[in-house]
Every structure is written in structure tokens, then in C-alpha cells.
Short mmCIF file of C-alpha atoms in Angstrom, two decimals:
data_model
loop_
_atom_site.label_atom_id
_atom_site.label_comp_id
_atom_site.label_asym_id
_atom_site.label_seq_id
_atom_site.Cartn_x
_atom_site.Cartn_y
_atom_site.Cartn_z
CA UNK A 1 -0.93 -5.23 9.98
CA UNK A 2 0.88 -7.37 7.80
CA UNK A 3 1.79 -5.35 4.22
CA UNK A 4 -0.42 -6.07 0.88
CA UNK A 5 1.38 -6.83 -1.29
CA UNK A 6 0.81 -5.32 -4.62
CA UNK A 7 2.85 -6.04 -8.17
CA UNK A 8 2.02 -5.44 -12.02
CA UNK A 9 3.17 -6.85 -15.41
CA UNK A 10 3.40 -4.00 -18.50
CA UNK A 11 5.11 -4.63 -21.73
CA UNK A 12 7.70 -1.95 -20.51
CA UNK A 13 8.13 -3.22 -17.05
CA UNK A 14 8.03 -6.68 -16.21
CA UNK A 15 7.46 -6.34 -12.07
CA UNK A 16 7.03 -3.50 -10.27
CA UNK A 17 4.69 -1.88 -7.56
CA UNK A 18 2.51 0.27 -8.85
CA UNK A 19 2.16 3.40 -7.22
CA UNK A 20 -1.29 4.25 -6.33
CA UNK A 21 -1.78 1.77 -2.76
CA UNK A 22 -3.69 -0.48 -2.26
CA UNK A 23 -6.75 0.20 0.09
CA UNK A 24 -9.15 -1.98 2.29
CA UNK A 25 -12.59 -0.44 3.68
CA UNK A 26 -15.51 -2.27 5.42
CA UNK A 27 -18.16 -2.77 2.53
CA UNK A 28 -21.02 -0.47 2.64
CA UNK A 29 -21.05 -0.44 -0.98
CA UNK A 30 -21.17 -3.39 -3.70
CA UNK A 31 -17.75 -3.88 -4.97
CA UNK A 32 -17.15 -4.82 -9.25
CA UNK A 33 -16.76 -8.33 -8.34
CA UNK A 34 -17.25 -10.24 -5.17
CA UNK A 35 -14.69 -13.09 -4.35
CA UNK A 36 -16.98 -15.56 -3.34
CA UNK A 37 -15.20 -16.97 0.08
CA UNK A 38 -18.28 -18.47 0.67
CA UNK A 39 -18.09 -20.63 -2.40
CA UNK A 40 -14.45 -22.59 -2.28
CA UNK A 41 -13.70 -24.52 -5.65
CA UNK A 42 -10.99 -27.16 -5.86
CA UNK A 43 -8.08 -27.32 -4.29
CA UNK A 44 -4.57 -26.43 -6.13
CA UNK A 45 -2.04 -28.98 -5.90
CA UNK A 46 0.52 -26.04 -8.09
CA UNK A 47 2.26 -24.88 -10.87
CA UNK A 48 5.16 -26.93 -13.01
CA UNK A 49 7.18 -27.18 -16.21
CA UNK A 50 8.75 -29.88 -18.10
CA UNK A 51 11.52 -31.54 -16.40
CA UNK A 52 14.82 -31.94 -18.03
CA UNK A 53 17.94 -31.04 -16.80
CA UNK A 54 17.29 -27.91 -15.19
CA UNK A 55 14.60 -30.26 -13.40
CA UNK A 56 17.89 -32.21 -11.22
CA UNK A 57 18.59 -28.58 -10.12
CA UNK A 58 15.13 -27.78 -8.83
CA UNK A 59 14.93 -30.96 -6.80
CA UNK A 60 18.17 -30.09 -5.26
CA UNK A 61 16.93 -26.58 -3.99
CA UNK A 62 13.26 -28.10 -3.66
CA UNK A 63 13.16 -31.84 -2.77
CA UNK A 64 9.20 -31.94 -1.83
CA UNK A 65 8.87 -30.94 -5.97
CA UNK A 66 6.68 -33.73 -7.45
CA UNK A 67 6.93 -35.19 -10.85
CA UNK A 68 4.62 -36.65 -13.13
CA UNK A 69 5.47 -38.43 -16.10
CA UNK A 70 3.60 -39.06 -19.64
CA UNK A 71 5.71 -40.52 -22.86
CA UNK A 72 5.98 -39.55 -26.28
CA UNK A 73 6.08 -42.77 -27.70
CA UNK A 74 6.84 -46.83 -26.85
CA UNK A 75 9.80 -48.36 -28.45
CA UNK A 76 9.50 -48.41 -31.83
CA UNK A 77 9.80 -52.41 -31.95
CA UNK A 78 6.48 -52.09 -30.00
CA UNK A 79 4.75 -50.02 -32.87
CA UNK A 80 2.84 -50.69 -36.19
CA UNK A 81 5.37 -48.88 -38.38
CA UNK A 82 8.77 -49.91 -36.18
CA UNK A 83 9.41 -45.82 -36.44
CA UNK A 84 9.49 -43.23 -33.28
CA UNK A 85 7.58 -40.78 -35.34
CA UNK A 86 4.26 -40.96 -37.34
CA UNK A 87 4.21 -38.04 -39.82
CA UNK A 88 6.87 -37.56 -42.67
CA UNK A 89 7.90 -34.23 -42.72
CA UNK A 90 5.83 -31.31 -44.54
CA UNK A 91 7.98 -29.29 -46.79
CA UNK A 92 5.69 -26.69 -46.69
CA UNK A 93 6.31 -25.81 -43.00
CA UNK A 94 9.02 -24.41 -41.37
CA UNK A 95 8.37 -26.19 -38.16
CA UNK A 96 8.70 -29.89 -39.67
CA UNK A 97 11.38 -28.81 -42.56
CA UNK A 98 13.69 -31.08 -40.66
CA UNK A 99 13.69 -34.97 -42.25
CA UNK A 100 12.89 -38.07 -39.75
CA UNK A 101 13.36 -40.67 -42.20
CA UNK A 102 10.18 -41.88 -42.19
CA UNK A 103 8.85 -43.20 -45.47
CA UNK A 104 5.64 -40.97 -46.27
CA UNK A 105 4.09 -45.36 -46.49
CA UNK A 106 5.09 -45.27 -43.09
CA UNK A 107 2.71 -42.79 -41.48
CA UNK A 108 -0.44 -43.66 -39.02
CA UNK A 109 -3.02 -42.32 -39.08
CA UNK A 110 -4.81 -40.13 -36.09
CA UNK A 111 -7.86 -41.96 -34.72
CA UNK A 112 -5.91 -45.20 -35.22
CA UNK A 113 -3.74 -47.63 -32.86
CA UNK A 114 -0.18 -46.91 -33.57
CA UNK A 115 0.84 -49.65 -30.80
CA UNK A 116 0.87 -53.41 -31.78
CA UNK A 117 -2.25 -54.16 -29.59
CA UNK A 118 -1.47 -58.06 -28.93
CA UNK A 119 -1.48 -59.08 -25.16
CA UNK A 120 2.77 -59.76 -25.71
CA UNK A 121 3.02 -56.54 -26.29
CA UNK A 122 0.80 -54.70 -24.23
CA UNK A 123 2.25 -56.61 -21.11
CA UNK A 124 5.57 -55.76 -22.44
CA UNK A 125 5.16 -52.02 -22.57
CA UNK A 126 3.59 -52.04 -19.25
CA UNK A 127 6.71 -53.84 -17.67
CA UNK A 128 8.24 -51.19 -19.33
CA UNK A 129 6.69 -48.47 -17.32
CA UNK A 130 7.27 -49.85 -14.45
CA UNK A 131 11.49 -50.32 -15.36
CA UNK A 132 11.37 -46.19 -16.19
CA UNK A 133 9.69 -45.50 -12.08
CA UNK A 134 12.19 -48.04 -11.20
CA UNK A 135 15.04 -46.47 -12.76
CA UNK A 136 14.42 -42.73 -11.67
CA UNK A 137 13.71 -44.04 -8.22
CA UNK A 138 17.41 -45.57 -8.45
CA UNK A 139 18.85 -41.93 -8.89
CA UNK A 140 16.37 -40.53 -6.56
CA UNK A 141 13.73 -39.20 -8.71
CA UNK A 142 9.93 -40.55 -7.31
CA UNK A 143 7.35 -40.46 -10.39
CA UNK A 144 4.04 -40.04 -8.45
CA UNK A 145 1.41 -40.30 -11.10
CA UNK A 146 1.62 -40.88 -15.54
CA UNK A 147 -0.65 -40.36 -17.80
CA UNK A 148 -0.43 -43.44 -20.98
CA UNK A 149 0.58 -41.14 -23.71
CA UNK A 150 1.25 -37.97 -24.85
CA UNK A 151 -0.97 -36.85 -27.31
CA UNK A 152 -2.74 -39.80 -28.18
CA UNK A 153 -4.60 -38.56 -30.85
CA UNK A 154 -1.92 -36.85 -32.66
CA UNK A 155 0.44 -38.23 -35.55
CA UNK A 156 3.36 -36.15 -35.26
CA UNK A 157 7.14 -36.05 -36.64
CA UNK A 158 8.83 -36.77 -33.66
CA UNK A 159 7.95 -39.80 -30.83
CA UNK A 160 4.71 -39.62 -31.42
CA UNK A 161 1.81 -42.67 -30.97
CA UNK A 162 -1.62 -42.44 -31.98
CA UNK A 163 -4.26 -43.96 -29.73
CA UNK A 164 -8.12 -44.75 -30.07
CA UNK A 165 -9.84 -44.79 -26.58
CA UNK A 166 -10.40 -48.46 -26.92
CA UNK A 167 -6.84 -49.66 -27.35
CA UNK A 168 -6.06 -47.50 -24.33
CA UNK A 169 -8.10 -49.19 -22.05
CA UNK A 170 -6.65 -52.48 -22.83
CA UNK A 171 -3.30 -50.75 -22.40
CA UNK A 172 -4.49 -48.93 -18.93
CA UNK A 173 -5.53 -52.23 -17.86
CA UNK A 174 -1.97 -53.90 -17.88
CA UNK A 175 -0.30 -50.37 -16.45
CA UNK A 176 -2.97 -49.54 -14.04
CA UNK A 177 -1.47 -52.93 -12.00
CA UNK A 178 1.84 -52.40 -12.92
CA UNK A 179 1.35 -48.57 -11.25
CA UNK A 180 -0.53 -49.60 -8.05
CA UNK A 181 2.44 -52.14 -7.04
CA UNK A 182 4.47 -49.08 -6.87
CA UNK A 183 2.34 -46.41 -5.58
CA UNK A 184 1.82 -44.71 -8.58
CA UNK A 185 -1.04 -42.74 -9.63
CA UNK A 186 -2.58 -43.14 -13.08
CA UNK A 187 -4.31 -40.16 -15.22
CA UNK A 188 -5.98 -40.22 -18.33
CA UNK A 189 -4.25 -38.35 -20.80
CA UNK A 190 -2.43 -35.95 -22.04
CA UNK A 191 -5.58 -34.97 -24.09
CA UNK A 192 -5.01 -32.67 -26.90
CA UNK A 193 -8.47 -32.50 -28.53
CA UNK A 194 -11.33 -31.05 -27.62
CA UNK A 195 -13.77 -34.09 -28.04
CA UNK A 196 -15.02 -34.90 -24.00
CA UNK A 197 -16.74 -38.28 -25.69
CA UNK A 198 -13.07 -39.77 -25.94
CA UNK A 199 -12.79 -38.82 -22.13
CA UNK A 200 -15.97 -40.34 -20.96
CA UNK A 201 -15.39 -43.49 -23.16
CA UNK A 202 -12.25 -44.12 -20.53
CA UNK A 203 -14.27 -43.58 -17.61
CA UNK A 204 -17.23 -45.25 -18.50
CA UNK A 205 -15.12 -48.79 -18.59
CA UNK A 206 -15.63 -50.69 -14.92
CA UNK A 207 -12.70 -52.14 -14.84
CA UNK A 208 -10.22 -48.94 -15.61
CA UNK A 209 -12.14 -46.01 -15.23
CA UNK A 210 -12.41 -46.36 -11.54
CA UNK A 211 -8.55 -46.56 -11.29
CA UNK A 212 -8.49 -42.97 -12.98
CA UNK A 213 -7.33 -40.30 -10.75
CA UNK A 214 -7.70 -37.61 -13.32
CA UNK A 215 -7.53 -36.24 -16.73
CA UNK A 216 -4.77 -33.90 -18.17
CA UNK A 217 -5.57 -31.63 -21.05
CA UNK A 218 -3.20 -29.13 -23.25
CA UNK A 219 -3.27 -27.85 -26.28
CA UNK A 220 -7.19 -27.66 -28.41
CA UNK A 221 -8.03 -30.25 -25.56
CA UNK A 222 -8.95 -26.71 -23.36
CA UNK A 223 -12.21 -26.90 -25.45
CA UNK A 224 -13.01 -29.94 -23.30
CA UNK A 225 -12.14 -29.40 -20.41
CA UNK A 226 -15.73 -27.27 -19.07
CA UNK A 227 -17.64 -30.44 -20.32
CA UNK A 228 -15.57 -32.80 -18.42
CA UNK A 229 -15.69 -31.01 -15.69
CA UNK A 230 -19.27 -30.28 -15.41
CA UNK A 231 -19.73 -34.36 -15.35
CA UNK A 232 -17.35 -35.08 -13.11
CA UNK A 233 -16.81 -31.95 -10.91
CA UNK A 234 -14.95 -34.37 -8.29
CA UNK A 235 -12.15 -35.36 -11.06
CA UNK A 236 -8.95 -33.76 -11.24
CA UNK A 237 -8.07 -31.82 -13.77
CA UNK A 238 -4.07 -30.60 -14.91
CA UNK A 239 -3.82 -28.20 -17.40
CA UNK A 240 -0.54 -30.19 -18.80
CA UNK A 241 1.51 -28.38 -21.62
CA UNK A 242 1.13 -24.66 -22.09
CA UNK A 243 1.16 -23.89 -25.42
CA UNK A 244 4.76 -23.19 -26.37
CA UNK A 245 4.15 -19.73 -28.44
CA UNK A 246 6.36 -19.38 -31.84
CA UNK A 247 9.56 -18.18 -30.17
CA UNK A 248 9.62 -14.54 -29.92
CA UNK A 249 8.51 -14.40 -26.57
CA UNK A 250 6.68 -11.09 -26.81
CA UNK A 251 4.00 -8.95 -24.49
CA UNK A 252 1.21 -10.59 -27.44
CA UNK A 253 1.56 -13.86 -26.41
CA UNK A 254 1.83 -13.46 -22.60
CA UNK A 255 -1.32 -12.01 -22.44
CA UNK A 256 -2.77 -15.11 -24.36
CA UNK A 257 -0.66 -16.90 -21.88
CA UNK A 258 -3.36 -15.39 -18.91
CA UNK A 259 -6.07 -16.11 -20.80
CA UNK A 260 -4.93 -19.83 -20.69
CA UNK A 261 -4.69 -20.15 -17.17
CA UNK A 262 -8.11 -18.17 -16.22
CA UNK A 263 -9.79 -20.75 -18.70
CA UNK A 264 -8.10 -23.29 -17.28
CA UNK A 265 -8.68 -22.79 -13.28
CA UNK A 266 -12.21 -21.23 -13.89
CA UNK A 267 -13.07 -24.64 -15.12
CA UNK A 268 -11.50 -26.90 -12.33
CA UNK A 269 -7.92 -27.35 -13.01
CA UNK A 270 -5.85 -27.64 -10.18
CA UNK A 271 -2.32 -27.94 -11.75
CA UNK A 272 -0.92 -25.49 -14.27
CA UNK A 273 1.99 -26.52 -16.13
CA UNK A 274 4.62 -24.83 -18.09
CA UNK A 275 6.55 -26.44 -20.90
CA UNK A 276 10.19 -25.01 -21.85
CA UNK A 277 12.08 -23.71 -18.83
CA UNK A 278 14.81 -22.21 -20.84
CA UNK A 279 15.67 -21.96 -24.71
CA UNK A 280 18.12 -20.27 -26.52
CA UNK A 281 17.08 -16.98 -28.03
CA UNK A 282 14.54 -18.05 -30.95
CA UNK A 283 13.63 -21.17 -28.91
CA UNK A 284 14.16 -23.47 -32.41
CA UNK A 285 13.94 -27.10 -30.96
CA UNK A 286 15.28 -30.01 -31.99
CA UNK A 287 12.53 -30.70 -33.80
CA UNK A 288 12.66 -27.04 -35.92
CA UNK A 289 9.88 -25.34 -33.91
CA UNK A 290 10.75 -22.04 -32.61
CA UNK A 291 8.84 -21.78 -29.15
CA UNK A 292 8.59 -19.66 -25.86
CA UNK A 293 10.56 -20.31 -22.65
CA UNK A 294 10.45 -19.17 -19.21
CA UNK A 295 14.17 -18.21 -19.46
CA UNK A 296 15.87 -16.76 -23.01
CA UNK A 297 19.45 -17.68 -23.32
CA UNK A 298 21.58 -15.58 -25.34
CA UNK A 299 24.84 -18.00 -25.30
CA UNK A 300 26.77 -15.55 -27.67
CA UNK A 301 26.96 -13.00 -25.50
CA UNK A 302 26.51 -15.30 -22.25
CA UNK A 303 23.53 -13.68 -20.80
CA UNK A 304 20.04 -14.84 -19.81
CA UNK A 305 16.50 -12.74 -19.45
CA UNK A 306 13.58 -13.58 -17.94
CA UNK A 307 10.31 -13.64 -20.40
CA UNK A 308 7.31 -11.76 -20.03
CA UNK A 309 5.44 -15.15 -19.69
CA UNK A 310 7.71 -15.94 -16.80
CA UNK A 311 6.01 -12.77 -15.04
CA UNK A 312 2.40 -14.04 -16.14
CA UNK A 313 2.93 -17.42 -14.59
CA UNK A 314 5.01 -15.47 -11.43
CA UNK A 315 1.81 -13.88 -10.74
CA UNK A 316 -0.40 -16.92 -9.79
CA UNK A 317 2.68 -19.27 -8.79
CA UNK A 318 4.62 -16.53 -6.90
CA UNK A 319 1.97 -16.24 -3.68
CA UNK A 320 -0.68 -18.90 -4.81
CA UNK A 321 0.26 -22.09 -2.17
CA UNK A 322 0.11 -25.61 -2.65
CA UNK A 323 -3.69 -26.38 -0.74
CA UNK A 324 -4.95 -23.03 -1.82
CA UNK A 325 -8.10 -23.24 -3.07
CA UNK A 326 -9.56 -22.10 -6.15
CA UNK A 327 -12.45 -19.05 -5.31
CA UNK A 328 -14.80 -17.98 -7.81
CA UNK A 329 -16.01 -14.23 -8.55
CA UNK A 330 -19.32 -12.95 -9.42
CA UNK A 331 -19.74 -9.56 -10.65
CA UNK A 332 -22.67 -7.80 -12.30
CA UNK A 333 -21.08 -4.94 -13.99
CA UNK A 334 -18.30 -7.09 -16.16
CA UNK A 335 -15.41 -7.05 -13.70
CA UNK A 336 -14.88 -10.73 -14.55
CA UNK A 337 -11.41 -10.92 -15.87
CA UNK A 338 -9.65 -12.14 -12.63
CA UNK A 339 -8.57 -14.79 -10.69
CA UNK A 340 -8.95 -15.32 -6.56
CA UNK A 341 -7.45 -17.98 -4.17
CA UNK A 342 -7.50 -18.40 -0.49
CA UNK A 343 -4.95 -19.80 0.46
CA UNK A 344 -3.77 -22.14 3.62
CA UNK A 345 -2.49 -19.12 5.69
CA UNK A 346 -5.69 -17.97 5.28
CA UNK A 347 -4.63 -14.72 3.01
CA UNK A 348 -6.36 -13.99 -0.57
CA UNK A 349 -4.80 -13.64 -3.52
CA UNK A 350 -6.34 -11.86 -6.14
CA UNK A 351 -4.87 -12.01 -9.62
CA UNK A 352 -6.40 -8.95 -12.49
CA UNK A 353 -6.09 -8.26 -16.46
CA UNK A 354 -6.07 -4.77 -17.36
CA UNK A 355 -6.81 -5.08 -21.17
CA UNK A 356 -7.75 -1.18 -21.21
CA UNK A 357 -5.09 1.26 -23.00
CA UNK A 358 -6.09 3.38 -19.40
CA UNK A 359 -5.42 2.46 -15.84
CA UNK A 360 -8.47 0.62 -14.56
CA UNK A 361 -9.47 1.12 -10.89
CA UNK A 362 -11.13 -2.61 -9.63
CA UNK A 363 -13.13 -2.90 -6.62
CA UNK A 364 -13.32 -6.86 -5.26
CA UNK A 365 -15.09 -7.54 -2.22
CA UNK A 366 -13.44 -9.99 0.35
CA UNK A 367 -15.54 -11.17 3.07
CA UNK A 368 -17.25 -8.21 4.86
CA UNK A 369 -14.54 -5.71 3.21
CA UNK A 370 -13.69 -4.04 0.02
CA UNK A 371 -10.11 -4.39 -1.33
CA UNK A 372 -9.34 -1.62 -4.12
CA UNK A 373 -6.35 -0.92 -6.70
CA UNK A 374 -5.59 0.69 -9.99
CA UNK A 375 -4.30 -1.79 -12.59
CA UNK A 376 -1.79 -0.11 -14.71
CA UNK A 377 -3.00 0.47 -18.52
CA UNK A 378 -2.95 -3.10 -20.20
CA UNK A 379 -1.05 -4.89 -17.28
CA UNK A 380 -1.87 -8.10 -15.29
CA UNK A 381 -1.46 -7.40 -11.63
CA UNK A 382 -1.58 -9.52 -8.56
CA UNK A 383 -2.82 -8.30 -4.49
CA UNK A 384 -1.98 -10.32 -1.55
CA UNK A 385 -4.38 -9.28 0.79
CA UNK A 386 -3.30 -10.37 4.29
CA UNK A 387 -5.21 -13.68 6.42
CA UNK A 388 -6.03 -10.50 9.23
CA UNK A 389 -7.46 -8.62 6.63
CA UNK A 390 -10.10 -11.95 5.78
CA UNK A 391 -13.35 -12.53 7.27
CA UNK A 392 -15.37 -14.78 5.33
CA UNK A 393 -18.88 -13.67 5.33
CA UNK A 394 -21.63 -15.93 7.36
CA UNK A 395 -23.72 -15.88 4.30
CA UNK A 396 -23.67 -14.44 0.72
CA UNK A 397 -23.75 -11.01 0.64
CA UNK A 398 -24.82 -11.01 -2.90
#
């Protein structure tokens, strides 16, 4: 038999085995939560984070990587206020005590068009997409999909343009063209609020929302996310931009970190994205905002660690395979704070929070059998359980 593999997260150890083994039985009692086999959700297309430069690397160890592409902001000759950001700084927070040089009669408004919305421009700025796909596909770099605009609905201190739904469609339907000619999906997004109406306002237009292959959602935009996908359970969904933390990186925020990504699959995304793959101890970025990273660099002393969110997201991206697809659990005694897949292979991998300040035995049944660990005392643990070890059950068994 092929081994289960078995591996926890703590605060004071970051991956290990625990060990008290795993064990399989045939089910002749109900389990804490069944994985419901029976029940297949949507597929996972995988897990990301923001490319940069550490992005050229990963394509050279991992060519089949894809990348997706959403700006922060036009040219600023193409916007209302001829400025790449939209907010003057606030001297009242530390993340925006850096100056921009915008003039405070400069801002936009959110819920306004930031863009110039006349056809010359509009047919500019979609020419202009096209030149950025051409240009990375000069140095080798395919874009397969982009999403309009990053953060539409958000006025911000650095490249930032504010959208209303309606100036985005006439927008999406100059790029939407401009895409298609070079094979190039289009999304709706990245939406960052959690108002589903602005959503269904896009796909509700004949001419564009058709041409939509999905929506992309970070930030408050989680909040919309079960609404859109109740309506349109066939969409796809990307959980874009993890929230980026406030820089220290700690065992707090990596559990908030799971809680992101069981909110986020549990309601249909199939893509889980990352933002900073590696920040210098602190994480300040350019922009003055201290923020987490997969990877903390200490370049004084010329070392790096791994963070405990790099563990977190290890946990689903380390076994969970591009085609998996998403399972859903049922339990009737609370045993709800997990995640299953089934992957291609045919094995299951079951992901667990153990929010309990004791270990936490968890029964899941798998098919006809019952799969059983001990999650460490507030851990998050991941089992493997082997495609020999799967039978999916002819019918419900609950």
C-alpha cells in the first residue's frame, strides 16, 4: 500500500509528522464528517502569487506555470486627473505617510470613472492591452486571461483607477476583441467589494457578459463571492489577492490565512492566489505598507525563512493537483472546519483546523472507509490518503 501521508502546522513547528498514525477501517460506524465523493464540486485549476521577478525564475523551473494579468492603472494621459494615483496621502496613517504628489483637488472619487471614457480613448487603452500580451510574448511570457482593472472601485495612493460597472462595459467591449485575436481570456474583475449587484450588472449586458469567463474577487469582495456563486454556479471563480497581513508574519494571521481559503473554495473558487512571494523582514513596500510574504528576507545578516503562511498555503498547494476537484463535507456533529479534494490520481486529500488548545482526534469518512488522525493542539494538518485506499460509494451513505 502506498504510504499516507500525514503533516501538521503549530506555531512552534512549522511541518512535521505528527506522531500518532494515521488509520483507515471499513465504516461500520458514522464518521465526524463525511467527504462527500459522491458530490464533486468544481474543478481546481491551482494555487499562485504575484509575479515579479522571482516569477522569471519559476517559469524557468516550471514552464507549464500560467499567468494572468490585471493592471493597476492606464497611463495617466488616459485618466481624468493625468495622475497614476487617486488618493493624496493621509497623514494620519502610517501606511500612506509616504507623499505621491497628488494635489488633494486631484483625487477621484470611488463609484466614479477615473478613465477619460471617449471612444479615442477607450480604443486606445485597449490597443494598449494588446501591446503589453504582445510584449511578454516577445520575451516568452504567454498572458492567458486579464481581468480590466485592479480594484475598480477603489481610489488609492498608488496606480490606482476607479471604475463604475457601466464605463467598464464600454471598456470590456473594445478589450474583449482586442483579447480574442490573441487567444486571451477575459475575467471580470479584480473585485474588491462585497456588492454582487456590480457583478451581475457586467453579466447581465448581451454583448460583454457572454465573453466573461469569470470573476476574480480579493479583499472585502469575499463577502460576494457565495451570492455570485449561487447565480452562476457554472462561473469561475479566483480568489485573486490574499490579503497581505501587516508585516509581522505571525501564527495569528496564518490561521486567518486558512480561514480565507476554506471561505473561498467552499464557495466555488477554483484558483487561490498569493500576493508577496518574498519581502524583506517587516515587508514595508514601496508604497509604506508593511505586509506578509511567503519568504522573509533578512538581507543584513543574508538569510531567508520561510513564513508560517507559506506552510498554510503548502498544505492545500503541496498535494492538491491541477484537475483536482473540489469535494464537499457534511457532518452532523460540527466537524466542519476542513477541506477535501480528489484529485486526478484518484487519491484524497483532506486538509483540517485544529482551533482546540488540545489535540483533536477527527474521523472523515471516504467512500466505504473511515480515515482517522489526531490534529495536534491548534494546528492545521493535511492527510493524503492513497487512490487504493478510495472507493467512492454507489450512493450516499448519509
Amino acid at each position: 500500500m502506498t504510504d499516507i501521508q500525514f503533516y501538521a502546522t503549530t506555531e512552534d513547528n512549522p511541518w512535521f509528522t505528527p506522531e500518532d498514525p494515521v488509520s483507515i477501517e471499513e465504516m461500520t460506524a458514522f464518521p465526524g464528517a463525511f467527504i462527500r465523493l459522491d458530490q464533486p464540486a468544481q474543478e481546481v485549476d491551482g494555487f499562485g502569487a504575484c509575479f515579479n521577478e522571482l516569477g522569471w525564475a519559476a517559469l524557468a523551473h516550471r514552464p507549464d506555470l500560467r499567468l494572468w494579468a490585471s493592471p493597476w492603472g492606464p497611463p495617466s494621459w488616459f485618466k481624468r486627473n493625468k495622475h497614476y494615483a487617486y488618493a493624496a496621502p493621509n497623514p494620519m496613517s502610517e501606511q500612506t505617510r509616504f507623499d505621491n504628489g497628488l494635489d488633494p483637488a486631484d483625487q477621484i472619487e470611488e463609484g466614479t470613472d477615473g478613465l477619460v471614457l471617449t471612444d479615442e480613448v477607450l480604443d486606445a487603452y485597449a490597443r494598449y492591452f494588446g501591446a503589453f500580451i504582445d510584449a511578454y510574448r516577445e520575451r516568452g511570457i504567454d498572458i492567458s486571461m486579464v481581468m480590466p482593472q485592479n480594484e475598480f472601485n477603489s481610489a488609492q495612493i498608488y496606480p490606482a483607477c476607479t471604475w463604475t460597472p457601466e464605463g467598464l462595459i464600454k471598456f470590456l467591449r473594445r478589450l474583449i476583441p482586442e483579447m480574442e485575436r490573441r487567444g486571451v481570456d477575459v475575467f471580470f474583475g479584480t473585485m474588491e467589494r462585497p456588492d454582487d449587484s456590480m457583478v451581475e450588472k457586467i453579466l447581465a449586458d448581451p454583448e460583454v457578459g457572454p465573453k466573461i469567463g469569470g470573476v476574480g474577487f480579493q479583499w472585502d469582495g469575499k463577502r460576494a463571492v457565495p451570492f455570485v456563486h449561487h447565480a452562476h454556479p457554472g462561473l469561475k471563480i479566483y480568489q485573486t489577492e490574499q490579503e497581505c497581513g501587516d508585516g509581522r508574519n505571525d501564527w495569528r494571521y496564518a490561521r486567518y490565512a486558512w480561514t480565507m481559503m476554506r471561505h473561498y473554495f467552499t464557495n466555488g473558487a477554483s484558483v487561490y492566489d498569493y500576493w508577496n512571494l518574498a519581502l524583506d523582514e517587516g515587508g514595508v513596500s514601496r508604497w509604506g505598507w508593511s505586509q506578509n510574504s511567503l519568504i522573509v528576507v533578512d538581507p543584513d545578516a543574508g538569510t531567508a525563512r520561510l513564513s508560517y503562511e507559506y506552510h498554510v498555503l503548502r498544505h492545500l498547494s503541496g498535494f492538491v493537483r491541477p484537475g483536482a476537484r473540489f469535494v464537499p463535507s457534511l457532518s452532523y456533529t460540527g466537524y466542519e472546519n476542513l477541506l477535501a479534494f480528489h484529485n486526478p490520481d484518484g487519491s484524497v486529500v483532506v486538509a483540517a483546523q485544529n482551533d482546540m488548545t488540545t489535540p483533536q482526534r477527527i474521523v472523515v469518512g471516504i467512500g466505504r472507509k473511515n480515515v482517522s488522525f489526531t490534529a495536534p493542539a491548534d494546528s492545521i494538518v493535511t492527510v493524503v490518503v492513497p487512490a487504493e485506499e478510495v472507493e467512492v460509494a454507489g450512493k450516499p451513505l448519509a
